[in-house]
Amino acid sequence: MQLTKYAHSCVRVDHDGGVLVIDPGVFSDPVALDGADAVLITHEHPDHLNLEAITRQLDRRPFTVHGPASLSTALGDAAETLVPVQAGESFTAAGVAVRAYGGRHAVIHPDIPVVENLGFLINDVVYHPGDSLVVPDVPVDTLFAPIHAPWSKFSEVVDFIRAVAPRRAYALHDALLNDKGYAVLDRQYTALSHTDYRRLEPGTRLDA
């Protein structure tokens, strides 16, 4: 299984000839969707769901979109491709085993409605939590950790990484940072996460 980390929260999974793309949002390169057989969307916010890019790719080749039922509104005319998923459900997408966790987005502010959010465990190896800090109930080898967001607090993210206790962790959800922010957070997460923590440049590929 090969992973490609694109900007912000987008991760592409190539496995046994199948292509699975997670959270192709407006901050990531639409090329991540090239050849996609299935797409996982953790929640409806545009930094995780680039509707224009998904619609354009659907015009080239069909694929299914898996995610919370609430995505049906955000997907507009592409809603017919949606396969609704609930927390606790296991399914197969693009030939890859997936298990869904969580159910709710982290609270940004009490005045902002909380939307549905699912974390996805890929092939029992890779965990992408979307915009939440839900800890899966099984061991995780590779964690993509959301390191910066309007809803997040550094200490809580550190504790989340420690609780998951992966062999390695990679930065996720970082498009709002500049170079100074990267330098500070990379140093702190490396020192405190108790695992092999790294931030990958967009387009970096690795095996899982």
JSON list of N, CA and C in Angstrom, two decimals, residues 80-111:
[
{"chain": "A", "resi": 80, "resn": "GLU", "atom": "N", "xyz": [-25.62, 11.63, -5.90]},
{"chain": "A", "resi": 80, "resn": "GLU", "atom": "CA", "xyz": [-25.98, 10.27, -6.32]},
{"chain": "A", "resi": 80, "resn": "GLU", "atom": "C", "xyz": [-24.81, 9.30, -6.18]},
{"chain": "A", "resi": 81, "resn": "THR", "atom": "N", "xyz": [-23.61, 9.83, -6.05]},
{"chain": "A", "resi": 81, "resn": "THR", "atom": "CA", "xyz": [-22.43, 8.97, -5.89]},
{"chain": "A", "resi": 81, "resn": "THR", "atom": "C", "xyz": [-22.18, 8.59, -4.44]},
{"chain": "A", "resi": 82, "resn": "LEU", "atom": "N", "xyz": [-22.92, 9.22, -3.51]},
{"chain": "A", "resi": 82, "resn": "LEU", "atom": "CA", "xyz": [-22.65, 9.04, -2.08]},
{"chain": "A", "resi": 82, "resn": "LEU", "atom": "C", "xyz": [-23.11, 7.69, -1.57]},
{"chain": "A", "resi": 83, "resn": "VAL", "atom": "N", "xyz": [-22.21, 7.03, -0.86]},
{"chain": "A", "resi": 83, "resn": "VAL", "atom": "CA", "xyz": [-22.53, 5.83, -0.08]},
{"chain": "A", "resi": 83, "resn": "VAL", "atom": "C", "xyz": [-22.46, 6.24, 1.39]},
{"chain": "A", "resi": 84, "resn": "PRO", "atom": "N", "xyz": [-23.59, 6.45, 2.06]},
{"chain": "A", "resi": 84, "resn": "PRO", "atom": "CA", "xyz": [-23.57, 6.94, 3.44]},
{"chain": "A", "resi": 84, "resn": "PRO", "atom": "C", "xyz": [-22.89, 5.94, 4.38]},
{"chain": "A", "resi": 85, "resn": "VAL", "atom": "N", "xyz": [-22.11, 6.49, 5.30]},
{"chain": "A", "resi": 85, "resn": "VAL", "atom": "CA", "xyz": [-21.36, 5.68, 6.25]},
{"chain": "A", "resi": 85, "resn": "VAL", "atom": "C", "xyz": [-21.66, 6.17, 7.67]},
{"chain": "A", "resi": 86, "resn": "GLN", "atom": "N", "xyz": [-21.75, 5.23, 8.61]},
{"chain": "A", "resi": 86, "resn": "GLN", "atom": "CA", "xyz": [-21.95, 5.58, 10.01]},
{"chain": "A", "resi": 86, "resn": "GLN", "atom": "C", "xyz": [-20.74, 5.13, 10.83]},
{"chain": "A", "resi": 87, "resn": "ALA", "atom": "N", "xyz": [-20.54, 5.79, 11.95]},
{"chain": "A", "resi": 87, "resn": "ALA", "atom": "CA", "xyz": [-19.46, 5.38, 12.86]},
{"chain": "A", "resi": 87, "resn": "ALA", "atom": "C", "xyz": [-19.65, 3.94, 13.28]},
{"chain": "A", "resi": 88, "resn": "GLY", "atom": "N", "xyz": [-18.57, 3.19, 13.30]},
{"chain": "A", "resi": 88, "resn": "GLY", "atom": "CA", "xyz": [-18.62, 1.79, 13.66]},
{"chain": "A", "resi": 88, "resn": "GLY", "atom": "C", "xyz": [-18.77, 0.86, 12.48]},
{"chain": "A", "resi": 89, "resn": "GLU", "atom": "N", "xyz": [-19.04, 1.42, 11.31]},
{"chain": "A", "resi": 89, "resn": "GLU", "atom": "CA", "xyz": [-19.26, 0.61, 10.12]},
{"chain": "A", "resi": 89, "resn": "GLU", "atom": "C", "xyz": [-17.93, 0.25, 9.45]},
{"chain": "A", "resi": 90, "resn": "SER", "atom": "N", "xyz": [-17.85, -0.98, 8.94]},
{"chain": "A", "resi": 90, "resn": "SER", "atom": "CA", "xyz": [-16.71, -1.43, 8.14]},
{"chain": "A", "resi": 90, "resn": "SER", "atom": "C", "xyz": [-17.19, -1.66, 6.71]},
{"chain": "A", "resi": 91, "resn": "PHE", "atom": "N", "xyz": [-16.37, -1.29, 5.75]},
{"chain": "A", "resi": 91, "resn": "PHE", "atom": "CA", "xyz": [-16.75, -1.44, 4.35]},
{"chain": "A", "resi": 91, "resn": "PHE", "atom": "C", "xyz": [-15.48, -1.51, 3.50]},
{"chain": "A", "resi": 92, "resn": "THR", "atom": "N", "xyz": [-15.65, -1.71, 2.22]},
{"chain": "A", "resi": 92, "resn": "THR", "atom": "CA", "xyz": [-14.53, -1.75, 1.29]},
{"chain": "A", "resi": 92, "resn": "THR", "atom": "C", "xyz": [-14.72, -0.66, 0.25]},
{"chain": "A", "resi": 93, "resn": "ALA", "atom": "N", "xyz": [-13.65, 0.09, -0.01]},
{"chain": "A", "resi": 93, "resn": "ALA", "atom": "CA", "xyz": [-13.67, 1.15, -1.02]},
{"chain": "A", "resi": 93, "resn": "ALA", "atom": "C", "xyz": [-12.40, 1.05, -1.85]},
{"chain": "A", "resi": 94, "resn": "ALA", "atom": "N", "xyz": [-12.55, 0.97, -3.16]},
{"chain": "A", "resi": 94, "resn": "ALA", "atom": "CA", "xyz": [-11.42, 0.81, -4.07]},
{"chain": "A", "resi": 94, "resn": "ALA", "atom": "C", "xyz": [-10.58, -0.42, -3.71]},
{"chain": "A", "resi": 95, "resn": "GLY", "atom": "N", "xyz": [-11.26, -1.45, -3.20]},
{"chain": "A", "resi": 95, "resn": "GLY", "atom": "CA", "xyz": [-10.57, -2.67, -2.83]},
{"chain": "A", "resi": 95, "resn": "GLY", "atom": "C", "xyz": [-9.82, -2.60, -1.52]},
{"chain": "A", "resi": 96, "resn": "VAL", "atom": "N", "xyz": [-10.02, -1.53, -0.77]},
{"chain": "A", "resi": 96, "resn": "VAL", "atom": "CA", "xyz": [-9.30, -1.31, 0.49]},
{"chain": "A", "resi": 96, "resn": "VAL", "atom": "C", "xyz": [-10.29, -1.41, 1.65]},
{"chain": "A", "resi": 97, "resn": "ALA", "atom": "N", "xyz": [-9.91, -2.12, 2.70]},
{"chain": "A", "resi": 97, "resn": "ALA", "atom": "CA", "xyz": [-10.76, -2.23, 3.88]},
{"chain": "A", "resi": 97, "resn": "ALA", "atom": "C", "xyz": [-10.74, -0.93, 4.67]},
{"chain": "A", "resi": 98, "resn": "VAL", "atom": "N", "xyz": [-11.92, -0.46, 5.07]},
{"chain": "A", "resi": 98, "resn": "VAL", "atom": "CA", "xyz": [-12.05, 0.80, 5.79]},
{"chain": "A", "resi": 98, "resn": "VAL", "atom": "C", "xyz": [-12.98, 0.59, 6.99]},
{"chain": "A", "resi": 99, "resn": "ARG", "atom": "N", "xyz": [-12.63, 1.21, 8.10]},
{"chain": "A", "resi": 99, "resn": "ARG", "atom": "CA", "xyz": [-13.49, 1.21, 9.29]},
{"chain": "A", "resi": 99, "resn": "ARG", "atom": "C", "xyz": [-13.70, 2.66, 9.72]},
{"chain": "A", "resi": 100, "resn": "ALA", "atom": "N", "xyz": [-14.95, 3.03, 10.03]},
{"chain": "A", "resi": 100, "resn": "ALA", "atom": "CA", "xyz": [-15.28, 4.41, 10.37]},
{"chain": "A", "resi": 100, "resn": "ALA", "atom": "C", "xyz": [-15.38, 4.60, 11.88]},
{"chain": "A", "resi": 101, "resn": "TYR", "atom": "N", "xyz": [-14.87, 5.74, 12.34]},
{"chain": "A", "resi": 101, "resn": "TYR", "atom": "CA", "xyz": [-14.87, 6.07, 13.77]},
{"chain": "A", "resi": 101, "resn": "TYR", "atom": "C", "xyz": [-15.45, 7.46, 14.00]},
{"chain": "A", "resi": 102, "resn": "GLY", "atom": "N", "xyz": [-15.89, 7.70, 15.24]},
{"chain": "A", "resi": 102, "resn": "GLY", "atom": "CA", "xyz": [-16.28, 9.05, 15.65]},
{"chain": "A", "resi": 102, "resn": "GLY", "atom": "C", "xyz": [-17.73, 9.34, 15.40]},
{"chain": "A", "resi": 103, "resn": "GLY", "atom": "N", "xyz": [-17.99, 10.32, 14.56]},
{"chain": "A", "resi": 103, "resn": "GLY", "atom": "CA", "xyz": [-19.36, 10.71, 14.26]},
{"chain": "A", "resi": 103, "resn": "GLY", "atom": "C", "xyz": [-19.58, 12.21, 14.28]},
{"chain": "A", "resi": 104, "resn": "ARG", "atom": "N", "xyz": [-18.76, 12.94, 15.07]},
{"chain": "A", "resi": 104, "resn": "ARG", "atom": "CA", "xyz": [-18.98, 14.38, 15.19]},
{"chain": "A", "resi": 104, "resn": "ARG", "atom": "C", "xyz": [-17.68, 15.15, 15.03]},
{"chain": "A", "resi": 105, "resn": "HIS", "atom": "N", "xyz": [-17.78, 16.29, 14.39]},
{"chain": "A", "resi": 105, "resn": "HIS", "atom": "CA", "xyz": [-16.66, 17.23, 14.24]},
{"chain": "A", "resi": 105, "resn": "HIS", "atom": "C", "xyz": [-16.32, 17.82, 15.61]},
{"chain": "A", "resi": 106, "resn": "ALA", "atom": "N", "xyz": [-15.06, 18.12, 15.84]},
{"chain": "A", "resi": 106, "resn": "ALA", "atom": "CA", "xyz": [-14.68, 18.82, 17.07]},
{"chain": "A", "resi": 106, "resn": "ALA", "atom": "C", "xyz": [-15.38, 20.18, 17.14]},
{"chain": "A", "resi": 107, "resn": "VAL", "atom": "N", "xyz": [-15.64, 20.65, 18.33]},
{"chain": "A", "resi": 107, "resn": "VAL", "atom": "CA", "xyz": [-16.33, 21.93, 18.52]},
{"chain": "A", "resi": 107, "resn": "VAL", "atom": "C", "xyz": [-15.39, 23.08, 18.18]},
{"chain": "A", "resi": 108, "resn": "ILE", "atom": "N", "xyz": [-15.83, 23.94, 17.26]},
{"chain": "A", "resi": 108, "resn": "ILE", "atom": "CA", "xyz": [-15.05, 25.13, 16.90]},
{"chain": "A", "resi": 108, "resn": "ILE", "atom": "C", "xyz": [-15.41, 26.26, 17.86]},
{"chain": "A", "resi": 109, "resn": "HIS", "atom": "N", "xyz": [-16.72, 26.47, 18.05]},
{"chain": "A", "resi": 109, "resn": "HIS", "atom": "CA", "xyz": [-17.25, 27.46, 18.98]},
{"chain": "A", "resi": 109, "resn": "HIS", "atom": "C", "xyz": [-18.72, 27.09, 19.22]},
{"chain": "A", "resi": 110, "resn": "PRO", "atom": "N", "xyz": [-19.23, 27.32, 20.41]},
{"chain": "A", "resi": 110, "resn": "PRO", "atom": "CA", "xyz": [-20.63, 26.97, 20.68]},
{"chain": "A", "resi": 110, "resn": "PRO", "atom": "C", "xyz": [-21.63, 27.59, 19.71]},
{"chain": "A", "resi": 111, "resn": "ASP", "atom": "N", "xyz": [-21.26, 28.73, 19.11]},
{"chain": "A", "resi": 111, "resn": "ASP", "atom": "CA", "xyz": [-22.17, 29.38, 18.17]},
{"chain": "A", "resi": 111, "resn": "ASP", "atom": "C", "xyz": [-22.11, 28.79, 16.76]}
]
